[in-house]
Amino acid sequence: MARELFEAARDAMARCHAPYSKFPVGAAIRADDGAIYAGANIEVIAFPEGWCAETTAIGHMVMAGGKRIREVAVIAEKLDLCTPCGGCRQRLAEFSDADTLVHLCDSNGVQKSLRMDELLPFGFTTEVIG
Ligand code: THU
């Protein structure tokens, strides 16, 4: 199961648009509908306007009707383990549960798996909004 997610993240990474950082990243989500949604980082020349692989994958999930993240895999070509950035932790948490696993991968497969609440302890949440 996690192997399939790793392969989707690795294949997505090959489709990144990262001409500025030259730092390809791929992510893949298994959603509550059983489907896998993958994405890569996409950069623009106005540097802050680019976005992360995890964000692309979340966008694909939401647009296809997926509601919840069951499992995530992340891979970066140039890092042994690429942990999602702070903003992506918050975005992933929005659609995850505390025990949702985030698999950190290298080119051989999953190397480490963290729970969402390990990756983002004390993340922002409130019942006052929404
Ligand atoms: N990046 C991701 O896609 N995901 C992360 O979790 C960390 C960083 C991307 C953003 C940018 O395109 C490149 O990696 C260098 O920061």
PDB file of C-alpha atoms and ligand atoms in Angstrom:
ATOM      1  CA  MET A   1       0.000   0.000   0.000  1.00  0.00           C
ATOM      2  CA  ALA A   2       2.645   2.546   1.043  1.00  0.00           C
ATOM      3  CA  ARG A   3       4.794   1.298  -1.838  1.00  0.00           C
ATOM      4  CA  GLU A   4       2.116   2.323  -4.322  1.00  0.00           C
ATOM      5  CA  LEU A   5       1.962   5.768  -2.750  1.00  0.00           C
ATOM      6  CA  PHE A   6       5.753   6.094  -2.880  1.00  0.00           C
ATOM      7  CA  GLU A   7       5.735   5.214  -6.578  1.00  0.00           C
ATOM      8  CA  ALA A   8       3.043   7.815  -7.277  1.00  0.00           C
ATOM      9  CA  ALA A   9       5.039  10.500  -5.423  1.00  0.00           C
ATOM     10  CA  ARG A  10       8.253   9.548  -7.232  1.00  0.00           C
ATOM     11  CA  ASP A  11       6.523   9.629 -10.627  1.00  0.00           C
ATOM     12  CA  ALA A  12       4.912  12.987  -9.820  1.00  0.00           C
ATOM     13  CA  MET A  13       8.295  14.412  -8.823  1.00  0.00           C
ATOM     14  CA  ALA A  14       9.484  13.826 -12.394  1.00  0.00           C
ATOM     15  CA  ARG A  15       6.792  16.273 -13.544  1.00  0.00           C
ATOM     16  CA  CYS A  16       7.847  19.145 -11.269  1.00  0.00           C
ATOM     17  CA  HIS A  17       8.388  22.623 -12.621  1.00  0.00           C
ATOM     18  CA  ALA A  18      11.360  23.710 -10.517  1.00  0.00           C
ATOM     19  CA  PRO A  19      13.695  25.606 -12.855  1.00  0.00           C
ATOM     20  CA  TYR A  20      14.728  28.100 -10.128  1.00  0.00           C
ATOM     21  CA  SER A  21      15.450  25.946  -7.095  1.00  0.00           C
ATOM     22  CA  LYS A  22      16.272  22.829  -9.130  1.00  0.00           C
ATOM     23  CA  PHE A  23      14.854  20.971  -6.138  1.00  0.00           C
ATOM     24  CA  PRO A  24      12.245  18.478  -7.403  1.00  0.00           C
ATOM     25  CA  VAL A  25       9.648  17.298  -4.888  1.00  0.00           C
ATOM     26  CA  GLY A  26       6.771  14.840  -5.299  1.00  0.00           C
ATOM     27  CA  ALA A  27       3.835  14.041  -3.058  1.00  0.00           C
ATOM     28  CA  ALA A  28       1.000  11.545  -3.213  1.00  0.00           C
ATOM     29  CA  ILE A  29      -2.157  11.288  -1.126  1.00  0.00           C
ATOM     30  CA  ARG A  30      -4.380   8.263  -0.638  1.00  0.00           C
ATOM     31  CA  ALA A  31      -7.814   9.739  -0.005  1.00  0.00           C
ATOM     32  CA  ASP A  32     -10.975   8.444   1.644  1.00  0.00           C
ATOM     33  CA  ASP A  33     -12.403   7.594  -1.797  1.00  0.00           C
ATOM     34  CA  GLY A  34      -9.546   5.102  -2.301  1.00  0.00           C
ATOM     35  CA  ALA A  35      -7.934   7.114  -5.087  1.00  0.00           C
ATOM     36  CA  ILE A  36      -4.356   8.382  -5.176  1.00  0.00           C
ATOM     37  CA  TYR A  37      -3.776  12.059  -5.924  1.00  0.00           C
ATOM     38  CA  ALA A  38      -0.238  13.142  -6.727  1.00  0.00           C
ATOM     39  CA  GLY A  39       1.538  16.416  -7.309  1.00  0.00           C
ATOM     40  CA  ALA A  40       4.882  18.131  -7.730  1.00  0.00           C
ATOM     41  CA  ASN A  41       6.218  21.546  -6.829  1.00  0.00           C
ATOM     42  CA  ILE A  42       5.519  24.292  -9.338  1.00  0.00           C
ATOM     43  CA  GLU A  43       7.649  27.434  -9.308  1.00  0.00           C
ATOM     44  CA  VAL A  44       7.301  30.821 -10.988  1.00  0.00           C
ATOM     45  CA  ILE A  45       9.918  33.462 -11.588  1.00  0.00           C
ATOM     46  CA  ALA A  46       8.363  35.696  -8.923  1.00  0.00           C
ATOM     47  CA  PHE A  47       9.798  33.244  -6.398  1.00  0.00           C
ATOM     48  CA  PRO A  48       7.297  33.424  -3.510  1.00  0.00           C
ATOM     49  CA  GLU A  49       4.436  32.665  -5.879  1.00  0.00           C
ATOM     50  CA  GLY A  50       5.412  29.045  -6.447  1.00  0.00           C
ATOM     51  CA  TRP A  51       3.918  26.231  -4.419  1.00  0.00           C
ATOM     52  CA  CYS A  52       4.815  22.854  -2.960  1.00  0.00           C
ATOM     53  CA  ALA A  53       4.212  19.311  -4.170  1.00  0.00           C
ATOM     54  CA  GLU A  54       1.907  18.596  -1.223  1.00  0.00           C
ATOM     55  CA  THR A  55      -0.241  21.591  -2.155  1.00  0.00           C
ATOM     56  CA  THR A  56      -0.594  20.406  -5.761  1.00  0.00           C
ATOM     57  CA  ALA A  57      -1.653  16.963  -4.526  1.00  0.00           C
ATOM     58  CA  ILE A  58      -4.219  18.434  -2.106  1.00  0.00           C
ATOM     59  CA  GLY A  59      -5.663  20.539  -4.947  1.00  0.00           C
ATOM     60  CA  HIS A  60      -6.075  17.450  -7.116  1.00  0.00           C
ATOM     61  CA  MET A  61      -7.793  15.601  -4.281  1.00  0.00           C
ATOM     62  CA  VAL A  62     -10.247  18.374  -3.502  1.00  0.00           C
ATOM     63  CA  MET A  63     -11.112  19.010  -7.152  1.00  0.00           C
ATOM     64  CA  ALA A  64     -11.804  15.305  -7.720  1.00  0.00           C
ATOM     65  CA  GLY A  65     -14.155  15.147  -4.735  1.00  0.00           C
ATOM     66  CA  GLY A  66     -11.840  13.493  -2.198  1.00  0.00           C
ATOM     67  CA  LYS A  67     -12.574  14.693   1.321  1.00  0.00           C
ATOM     68  CA  ARG A  68     -10.053  13.213   3.731  1.00  0.00           C
ATOM     69  CA  ILE A  69      -6.408  12.207   3.568  1.00  0.00           C
ATOM     70  CA  ARG A  70      -5.751   8.645   4.720  1.00  0.00           C
ATOM     71  CA  GLU A  71      -1.997   8.502   3.969  1.00  0.00           C
ATOM     72  CA  VAL A  72       0.647  10.720   2.346  1.00  0.00           C
ATOM     73  CA  ALA A  73       4.056  10.107   0.750  1.00  0.00           C
ATOM     74  CA  VAL A  74       6.648  12.818   0.114  1.00  0.00           C
ATOM     75  CA  ILE A  75       9.945  12.576  -1.753  1.00  0.00           C
ATOM     76  CA  ALA A  76      12.631  15.065  -2.780  1.00  0.00           C
ATOM     77  CA  GLU A  77      15.332  14.072  -5.232  1.00  0.00           C
ATOM     78  CA  LYS A  78      18.111  15.861  -3.322  1.00  0.00           C
ATOM     79  CA  LEU A  79      17.243  14.992   0.289  1.00  0.00           C
ATOM     80  CA  ASP A  80      17.292  11.670   2.128  1.00  0.00           C
ATOM     81  CA  LEU A  81      14.117  12.694   3.933  1.00  0.00           C
ATOM     82  CA  CYS A  82      12.011  15.699   2.954  1.00  0.00           C
ATOM     83  CA  THR A  83       9.649  16.764   5.704  1.00  0.00           C
ATOM     84  CA  PRO A  84       6.786  18.972   4.535  1.00  0.00           C
ATOM     85  CA  CYS A  85       7.242  22.717   5.099  1.00  0.00           C
ATOM     86  CA  GLY A  86       5.252  24.488   7.801  1.00  0.00           C
ATOM     87  CA  GLY A  87       2.547  25.752   5.463  1.00  0.00           C
ATOM     88  CA  CYS A  88       2.040  22.299   3.945  1.00  0.00           C
ATOM     89  CA  ARG A  89       1.817  20.739   7.410  1.00  0.00           C
ATOM     90  CA  GLN A  90      -1.108  23.018   8.148  1.00  0.00           C
ATOM     91  CA  ARG A  91      -2.694  22.284   4.750  1.00  0.00           C
ATOM     92  CA  LEU A  92      -2.261  18.523   5.157  1.00  0.00           C
ATOM     93  CA  ALA A  93      -3.633  18.680   8.718  1.00  0.00           C
ATOM     94  CA  GLU A  94      -6.800  20.374   7.445  1.00  0.00           C
ATOM     95  CA  PHE A  95      -7.759  17.151   5.653  1.00  0.00           C
ATOM     96  CA  SER A  96      -6.066  14.593   7.938  1.00  0.00           C
ATOM     97  CA  ASP A  97      -6.621  12.962  11.304  1.00  0.00           C
ATOM     98  CA  ALA A  98      -4.111  12.970  14.152  1.00  0.00           C
ATOM     99  CA  ASP A  99      -3.003   9.429  13.256  1.00  0.00           C
ATOM    100  CA  THR A 100      -2.778   9.955   9.484  1.00  0.00           C
ATOM    101  CA  LEU A 101       0.635   8.696   8.385  1.00  0.00           C
ATOM    102  CA  VAL A 102       3.054  10.832   6.388  1.00  0.00           C
ATOM    103  CA  HIS A 103       5.621   8.600   4.694  1.00  0.00           C
ATOM    104  CA  LEU A 104       8.996  10.216   4.054  1.00  0.00           C
ATOM    105  CA  CYS A 105      10.687   8.544   1.093  1.00  0.00           C
ATOM    106  CA  ASP A 106      13.963   8.331  -0.751  1.00  0.00           C
ATOM    107  CA  SER A 107      14.567   6.745  -4.144  1.00  0.00           C
ATOM    108  CA  ASN A 108      14.348   3.252  -2.587  1.00  0.00           C
ATOM    109  CA  GLY A 109      10.959   3.745  -0.955  1.00  0.00           C
ATOM    110  CA  VAL A 110       9.526   4.708   2.426  1.00  0.00           C
ATOM    111  CA  GLN A 111      12.259   5.423   4.993  1.00  0.00           C
ATOM    112  CA  LYS A 112      10.288   6.918   7.869  1.00  0.00           C
ATOM    113  CA  SER A 113       6.618   7.319   8.696  1.00  0.00           C
ATOM    114  CA  LEU A 114       5.322  10.034  11.017  1.00  0.00           C
ATOM    115  CA  ARG A 115       1.833  10.659  12.373  1.00  0.00           C
ATOM    116  CA  MET A 116       0.270  13.974  11.462  1.00  0.00           C
ATOM    117  CA  ASP A 117       0.226  15.022  15.118  1.00  0.00           C
ATOM    118  CA  GLU A 118       3.980  14.327  15.347  1.00  0.00           C
ATOM    119  CA  LEU A 119       4.609  16.430  12.269  1.00  0.00           C
ATOM    120  CA  LEU A 120       2.380  19.267  13.443  1.00  0.00           C
ATOM    121  CA  PRO A 121       1.927  19.317  17.211  1.00  0.00           C
ATOM    122  CA  PHE A 122      -0.207  22.195  18.466  1.00  0.00           C
ATOM    123  CA  GLY A 123      -1.284  23.106  14.912  1.00  0.00           C
ATOM    124  CA  PHE A 124      -3.751  25.941  14.613  1.00  0.00           C
ATOM    125  CA  THR A 125      -7.362  24.895  14.998  1.00  0.00           C
ATOM    126  CA  THR A 126     -10.468  26.484  16.473  1.00  0.00           C
ATOM    127  CA  GLU A 127     -14.181  25.929  16.620  1.00  0.00           C
ATOM    128  CA  VAL A 128     -14.824  29.668  16.607  1.00  0.00           C
ATOM    129  CA  ILE A 129     -14.339  29.794  12.812  1.00  0.00           C
ATOM    130  CA  GLY A 130     -16.549  27.730  10.552  1.00  0.00           C
TER     131      GLY A 130
HETATM  132  N1  THU B   1       9.032  22.115  -1.559  1.00  0.00           N
HETATM  133  C1  THU B   1       7.983  21.249  -1.663  1.00  0.00           C
HETATM  134  O1  THU B   1       7.447  21.041  -2.746  1.00  0.00           O
HETATM  135  N2  THU B   1       7.569  20.623  -0.547  1.00  0.00           N
HETATM  136  C2  THU B   1       8.136  20.766   0.681  1.00  0.00           C
HETATM  137  O2  THU B   1       7.634  20.199   1.639  1.00  0.00           O
HETATM  138  C3  THU B   1       9.345  21.569   0.838  1.00  0.00           C
HETATM  139  C4  THU B   1       9.710  22.434  -0.312  1.00  0.00           C
HETATM  140  C5  THU B   1       9.483  22.811  -2.762  1.00  0.00           C
HETATM  141  C6  THU B   1       9.150  24.272  -2.836  1.00  0.00           C
HETATM  142  C7  THU B   1      10.192  24.774  -3.802  1.00  0.00           C
HETATM  143  O3  THU B   1       9.716  24.583  -5.121  1.00  0.00           O
HETATM  144  C8  THU B   1      11.381  23.849  -3.590  1.00  0.00           C
HETATM  145  O4  THU B   1      10.872  22.730  -2.869  1.00  0.00           O
HETATM  146  C9  THU B   1      12.529  24.477  -2.797  1.00  0.00           C
HETATM  147  O5  THU B   1      12.076  25.000  -1.618  1.00  0.00           O
END
